[in-house]
Coordinates of C-alpha atoms and ligand atoms in Angstrom, one line a residue:
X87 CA 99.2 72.2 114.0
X88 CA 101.1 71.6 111.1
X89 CA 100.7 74.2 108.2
X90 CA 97.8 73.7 106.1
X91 CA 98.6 74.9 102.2
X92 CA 94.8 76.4 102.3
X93 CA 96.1 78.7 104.3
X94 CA 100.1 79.0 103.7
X95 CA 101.1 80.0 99.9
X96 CA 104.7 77.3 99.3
X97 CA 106.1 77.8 102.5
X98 CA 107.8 74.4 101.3
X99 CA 110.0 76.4 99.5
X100 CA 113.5 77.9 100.5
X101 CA 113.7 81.1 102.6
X102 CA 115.1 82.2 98.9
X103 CA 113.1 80.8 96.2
X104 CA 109.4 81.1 95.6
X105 CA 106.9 83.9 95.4
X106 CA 107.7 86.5 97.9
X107 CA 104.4 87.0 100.2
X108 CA 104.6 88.3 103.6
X109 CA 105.5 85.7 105.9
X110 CA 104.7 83.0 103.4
X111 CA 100.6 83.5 103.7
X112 CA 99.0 83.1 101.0
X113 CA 98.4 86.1 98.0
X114 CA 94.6 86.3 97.8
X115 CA 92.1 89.1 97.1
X116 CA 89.3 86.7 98.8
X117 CA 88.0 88.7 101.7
X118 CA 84.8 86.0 102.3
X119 CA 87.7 83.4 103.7
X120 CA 89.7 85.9 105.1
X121 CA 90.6 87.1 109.1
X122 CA 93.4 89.7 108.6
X123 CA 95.0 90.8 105.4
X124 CA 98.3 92.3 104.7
X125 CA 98.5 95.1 102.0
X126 CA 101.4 96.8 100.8
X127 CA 101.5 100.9 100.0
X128 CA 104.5 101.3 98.4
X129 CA 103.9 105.5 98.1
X130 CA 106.9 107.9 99.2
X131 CA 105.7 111.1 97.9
X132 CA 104.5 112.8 101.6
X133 CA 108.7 112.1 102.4
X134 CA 110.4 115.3 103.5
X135 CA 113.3 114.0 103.2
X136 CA 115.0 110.7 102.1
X137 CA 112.5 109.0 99.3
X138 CA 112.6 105.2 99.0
X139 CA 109.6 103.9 101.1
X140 CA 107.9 102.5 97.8
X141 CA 110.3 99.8 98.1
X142 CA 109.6 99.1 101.7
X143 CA 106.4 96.2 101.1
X144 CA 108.7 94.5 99.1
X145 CA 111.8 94.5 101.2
X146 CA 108.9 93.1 104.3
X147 CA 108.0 90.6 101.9
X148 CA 111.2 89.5 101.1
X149 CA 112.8 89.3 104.5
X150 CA 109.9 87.4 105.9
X151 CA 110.0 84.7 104.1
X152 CA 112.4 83.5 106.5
X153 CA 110.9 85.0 109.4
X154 CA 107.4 83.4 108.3
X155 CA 109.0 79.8 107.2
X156 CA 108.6 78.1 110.7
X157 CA 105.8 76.1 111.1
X158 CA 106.0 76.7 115.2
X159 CA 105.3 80.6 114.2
X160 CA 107.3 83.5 115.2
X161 CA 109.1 83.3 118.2
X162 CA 108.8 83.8 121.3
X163 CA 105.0 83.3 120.2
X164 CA 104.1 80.3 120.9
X165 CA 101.5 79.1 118.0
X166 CA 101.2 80.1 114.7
X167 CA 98.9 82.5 113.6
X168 CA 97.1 80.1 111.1
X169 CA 96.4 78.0 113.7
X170 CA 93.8 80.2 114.6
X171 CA 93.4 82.9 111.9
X172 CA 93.6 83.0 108.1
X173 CA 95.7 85.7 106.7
X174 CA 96.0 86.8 103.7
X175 CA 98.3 88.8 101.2
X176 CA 95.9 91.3 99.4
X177 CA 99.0 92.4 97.3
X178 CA 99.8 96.1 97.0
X179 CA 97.6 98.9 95.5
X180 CA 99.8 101.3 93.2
X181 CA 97.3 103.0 90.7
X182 CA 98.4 106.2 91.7
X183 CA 101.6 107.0 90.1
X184 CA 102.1 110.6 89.8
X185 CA 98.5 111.4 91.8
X186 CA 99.4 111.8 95.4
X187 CA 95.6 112.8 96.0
X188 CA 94.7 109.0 94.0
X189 CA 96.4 107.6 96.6
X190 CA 94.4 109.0 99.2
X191 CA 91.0 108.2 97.5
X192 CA 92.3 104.7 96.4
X193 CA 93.9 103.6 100.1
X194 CA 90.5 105.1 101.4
X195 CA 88.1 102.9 99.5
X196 CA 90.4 99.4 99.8
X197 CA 90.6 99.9 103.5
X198 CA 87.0 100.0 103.4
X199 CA 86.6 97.4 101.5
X200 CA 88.8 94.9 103.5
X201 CA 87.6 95.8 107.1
X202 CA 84.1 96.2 105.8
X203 CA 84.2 92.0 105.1
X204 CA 85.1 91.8 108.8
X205 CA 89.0 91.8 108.0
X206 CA 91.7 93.2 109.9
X207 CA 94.1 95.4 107.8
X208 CA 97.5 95.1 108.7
X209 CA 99.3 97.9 105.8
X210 CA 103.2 97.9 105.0
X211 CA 104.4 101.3 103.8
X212 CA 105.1 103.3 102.1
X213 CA 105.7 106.6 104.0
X214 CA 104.0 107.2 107.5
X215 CA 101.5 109.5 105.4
X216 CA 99.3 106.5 104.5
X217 CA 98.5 105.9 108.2
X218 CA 95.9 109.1 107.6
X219 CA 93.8 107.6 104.7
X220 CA 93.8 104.5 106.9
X221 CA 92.8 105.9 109.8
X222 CA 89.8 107.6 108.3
X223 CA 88.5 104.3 106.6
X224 CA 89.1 102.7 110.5
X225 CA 87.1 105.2 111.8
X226 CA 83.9 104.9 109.4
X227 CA 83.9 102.1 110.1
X228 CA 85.0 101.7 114.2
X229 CA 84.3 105.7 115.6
X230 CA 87.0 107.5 116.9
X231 CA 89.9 105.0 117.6
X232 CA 92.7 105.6 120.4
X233 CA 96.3 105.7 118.5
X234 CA 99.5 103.5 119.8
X235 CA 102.2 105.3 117.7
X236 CA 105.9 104.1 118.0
X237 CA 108.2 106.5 116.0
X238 CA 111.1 109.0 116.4
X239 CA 108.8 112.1 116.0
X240 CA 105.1 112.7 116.9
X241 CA 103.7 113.5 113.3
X242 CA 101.7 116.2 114.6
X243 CA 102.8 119.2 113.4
X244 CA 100.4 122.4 113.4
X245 CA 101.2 122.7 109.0
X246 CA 98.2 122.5 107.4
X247 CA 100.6 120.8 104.3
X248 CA 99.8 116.9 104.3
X249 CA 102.9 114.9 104.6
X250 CA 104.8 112.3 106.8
X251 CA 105.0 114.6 109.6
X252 CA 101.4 116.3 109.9
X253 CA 98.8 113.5 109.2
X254 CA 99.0 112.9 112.8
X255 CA 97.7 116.8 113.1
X256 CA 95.5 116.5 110.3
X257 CA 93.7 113.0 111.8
X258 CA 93.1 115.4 115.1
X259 CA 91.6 117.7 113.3
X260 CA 89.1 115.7 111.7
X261 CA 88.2 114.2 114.8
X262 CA 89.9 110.7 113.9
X263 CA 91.9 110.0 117.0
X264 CA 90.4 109.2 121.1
X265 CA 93.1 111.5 122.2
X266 CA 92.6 110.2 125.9
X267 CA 94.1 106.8 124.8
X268 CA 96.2 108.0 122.6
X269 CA 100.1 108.0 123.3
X270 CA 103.3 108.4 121.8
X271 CA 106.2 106.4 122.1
X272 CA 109.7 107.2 121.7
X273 CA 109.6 110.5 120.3
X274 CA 113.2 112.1 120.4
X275 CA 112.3 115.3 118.0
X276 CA 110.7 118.7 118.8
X277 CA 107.5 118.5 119.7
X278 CA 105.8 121.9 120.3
X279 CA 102.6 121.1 120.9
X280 CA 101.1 117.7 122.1
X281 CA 97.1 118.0 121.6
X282 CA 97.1 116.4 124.8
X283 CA 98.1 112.9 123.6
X284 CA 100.5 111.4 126.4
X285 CA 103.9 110.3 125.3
X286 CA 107.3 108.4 126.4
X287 CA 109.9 110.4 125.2
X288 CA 113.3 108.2 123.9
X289 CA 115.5 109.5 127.1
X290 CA 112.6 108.4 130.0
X291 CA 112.1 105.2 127.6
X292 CA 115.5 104.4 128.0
X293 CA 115.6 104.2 131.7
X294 CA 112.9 101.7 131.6
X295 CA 112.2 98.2 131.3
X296 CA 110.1 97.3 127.9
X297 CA 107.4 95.6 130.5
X298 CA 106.8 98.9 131.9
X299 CA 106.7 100.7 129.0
X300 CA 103.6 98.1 128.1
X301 CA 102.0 98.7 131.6
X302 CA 102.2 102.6 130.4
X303 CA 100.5 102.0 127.2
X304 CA 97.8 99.7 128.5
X305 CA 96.8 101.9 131.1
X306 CA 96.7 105.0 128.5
X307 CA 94.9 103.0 125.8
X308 CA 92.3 100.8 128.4
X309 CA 89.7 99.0 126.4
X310 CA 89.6 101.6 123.4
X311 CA 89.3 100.5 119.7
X312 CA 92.7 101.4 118.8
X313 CA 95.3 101.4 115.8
X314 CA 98.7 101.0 116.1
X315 CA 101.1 102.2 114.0
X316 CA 105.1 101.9 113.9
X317 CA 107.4 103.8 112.4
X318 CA 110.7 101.9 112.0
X319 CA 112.4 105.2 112.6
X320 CA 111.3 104.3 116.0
X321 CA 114.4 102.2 116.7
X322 CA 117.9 103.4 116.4
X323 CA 119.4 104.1 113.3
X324 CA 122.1 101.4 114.2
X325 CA 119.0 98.9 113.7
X326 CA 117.1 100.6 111.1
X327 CA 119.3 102.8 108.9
X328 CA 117.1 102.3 105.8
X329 CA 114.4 104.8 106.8
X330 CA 113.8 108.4 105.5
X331 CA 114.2 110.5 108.4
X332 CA 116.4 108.5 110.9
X333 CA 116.7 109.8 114.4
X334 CA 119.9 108.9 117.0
X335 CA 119.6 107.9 120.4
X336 CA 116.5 104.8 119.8
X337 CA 115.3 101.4 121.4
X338 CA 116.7 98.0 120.2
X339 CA 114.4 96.0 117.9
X340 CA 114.6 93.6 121.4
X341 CA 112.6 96.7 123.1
X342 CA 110.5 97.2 120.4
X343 CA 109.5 93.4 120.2
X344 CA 109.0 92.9 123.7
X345 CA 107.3 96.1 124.4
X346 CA 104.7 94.5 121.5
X347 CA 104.6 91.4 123.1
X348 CA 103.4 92.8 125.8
X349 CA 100.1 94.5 124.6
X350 CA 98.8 91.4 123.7
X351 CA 94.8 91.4 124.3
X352 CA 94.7 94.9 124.1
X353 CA 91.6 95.9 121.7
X354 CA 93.5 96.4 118.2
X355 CA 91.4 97.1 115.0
X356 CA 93.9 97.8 112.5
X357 CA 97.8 99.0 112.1
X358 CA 100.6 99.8 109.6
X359 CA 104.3 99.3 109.7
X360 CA 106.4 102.4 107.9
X361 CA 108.8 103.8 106.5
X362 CA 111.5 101.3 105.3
X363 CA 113.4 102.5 102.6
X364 CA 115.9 99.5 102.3
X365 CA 118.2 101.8 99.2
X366 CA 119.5 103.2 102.8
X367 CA 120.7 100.2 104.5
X368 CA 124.3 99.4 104.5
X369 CA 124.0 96.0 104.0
X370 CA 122.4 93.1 104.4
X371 CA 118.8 94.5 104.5
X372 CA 119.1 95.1 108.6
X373 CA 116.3 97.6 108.1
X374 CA 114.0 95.3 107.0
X375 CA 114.5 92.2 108.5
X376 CA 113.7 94.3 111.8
X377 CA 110.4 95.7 109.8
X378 CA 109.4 92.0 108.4
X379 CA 110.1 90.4 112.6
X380 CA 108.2 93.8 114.2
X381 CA 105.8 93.3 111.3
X382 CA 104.8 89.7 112.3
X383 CA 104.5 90.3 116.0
X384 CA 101.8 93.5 114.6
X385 CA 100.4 90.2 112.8
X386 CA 100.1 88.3 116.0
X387 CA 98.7 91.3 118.3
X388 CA 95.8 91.8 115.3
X389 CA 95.1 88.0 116.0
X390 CA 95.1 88.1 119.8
X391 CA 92.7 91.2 119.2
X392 CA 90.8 89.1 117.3
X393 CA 90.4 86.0 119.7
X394 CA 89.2 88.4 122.8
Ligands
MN474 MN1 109.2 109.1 112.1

């Protein structure tokens, strides 16, 4: 189908002109029209160590317009997402400067308000803390939902502070997460206690071939609502040095793609992409041309979800 410019904001222009949207769809608050919508959190304040996540949306946004620019979609999927689907760019929220605890309220109530219209959120961070808020206005709305997490560490530690490494503790806690479906992957940092979520550690991941590392997760996660989130500390620092707490010894953005690929049809209500703090990369914005690709295929397994 060729691209309809309802549904595609100037993706006649050049990878580098025009307004920067993610993956050319269109900016638009319009929830009525609207199947998923992409919205950027560009808060870095739950960091505990390298700041610079705020400019993560933006650095998605930027390096997807050449990512988004073909009208054959993203490959190796074989359609494009507005053949089926219309997405929009919600834009970012940001009227909490200098209030963590207004971001929490404010993340809270848009979530809400997107998925309530029957939307699909797909959020661009921003520091992994923002998947907690999101997860709580999921599970209002969905009940408990299993968790598909991809990152470098588990997020789960026992610290009753709230930051990028305990939301994960806090969300089982408050009864967020179906811990049965839940799992882990990649996870190549202490973790002392597991709360009985299953995980792929980087070393066993690495002796495996990405289409059984989906066969792990679908059988873990089964039919269950679930949310995934990604962490682009999940891949190696070699692919993603722009991130805040980067961990040696990672997947390829190849393994991460195709282990996404293949979790297409399972039962996603919502996800987030994290912690891309572009100030890091060397050059060339590596980190988030790997967070803008990853980014669309979280796009495209929203929309398979959607067509079950
Ligand atoms: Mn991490």
């Amino acid at each position: 189908m060729p691209r309809d410019n309802e549904l595609l904001d100037n993706w006649w222009d050049e990878a580098y002109s025009g307004p920067m949207s993610f993956m050319r769809f269109k900016f638009s608050q319009d929830l009525d029209k609207a199947d998923i919508a992409v919205l950027g959190v560009p808060y870095d304040l739950g960091t505990t160590n390298r700041p610079g996540a705020r400019f993560g949306p933006r650095a998605m946004r930027e390096q997807s317009t050449l990512t988004g620019e073909f009208e054959y979609g993203l490959w190796p999927w074989d359609y494009h997402i507005a053949e089926h689907h219309t997405v929009i760019d919600y834009g970012d929220i940001c009227e909490f400067v200098g209030y963590p605890e207004r971001m929490v309220e404010v993340l809270e109530k848009t979530t809400s308000k997107i998925i309530d219209s029957d939307t699909v959120c797909f959020a661009m961070g921003g520091d992994h803390f923002i998947s907690l808020p999101l997860l709580r206005a999921h599970v209002k709305k969905h009940g408990p939902v299993a968790l598909v997490h991809f990152d470098a560490h588990s997020d789960t530690w026992v610290d009753e502070d709230y930051n990028h490494g305990t939301m994960f503790y806090h969300a089982i806690k408050e009864g967020l997460l179906d811990i049965e479906h839940s799992i882990h992957v990649g996870l190549r940092t202490p973790n002392p206690e597991n709360h009985g979520i299953e995980i792929i550690f980087a070393d066993e991941l690495d002796e495996m071939k990405a289409s059984e590392v989906s066969e792990r997760i679908r059988n873990r996660v089964g039919d269950a609502k679930t949310y995934l989130t990604f962490d682009i500390d999940f891949l190696d620092p070699a692919y993603a040095p722009g991130t805040g707490t980067p961990v040696s010894g990672g997947p390829t953005v190849m393994m991460g793609r195709k282990i996404l690929k293949g979790l297409a049809g399972l039962n996603f209500v919502g996800g987030d992409l994290v912690e891309i703090a572009p100030a890091y990369d060397p050059i060339g914005n590596v980190t988030a041309v790997a967070g803008a690709t990853l980014g669309g295929d979280i796009l495209y397994l929203l929309s398979e979800a959607l067509r079950r």
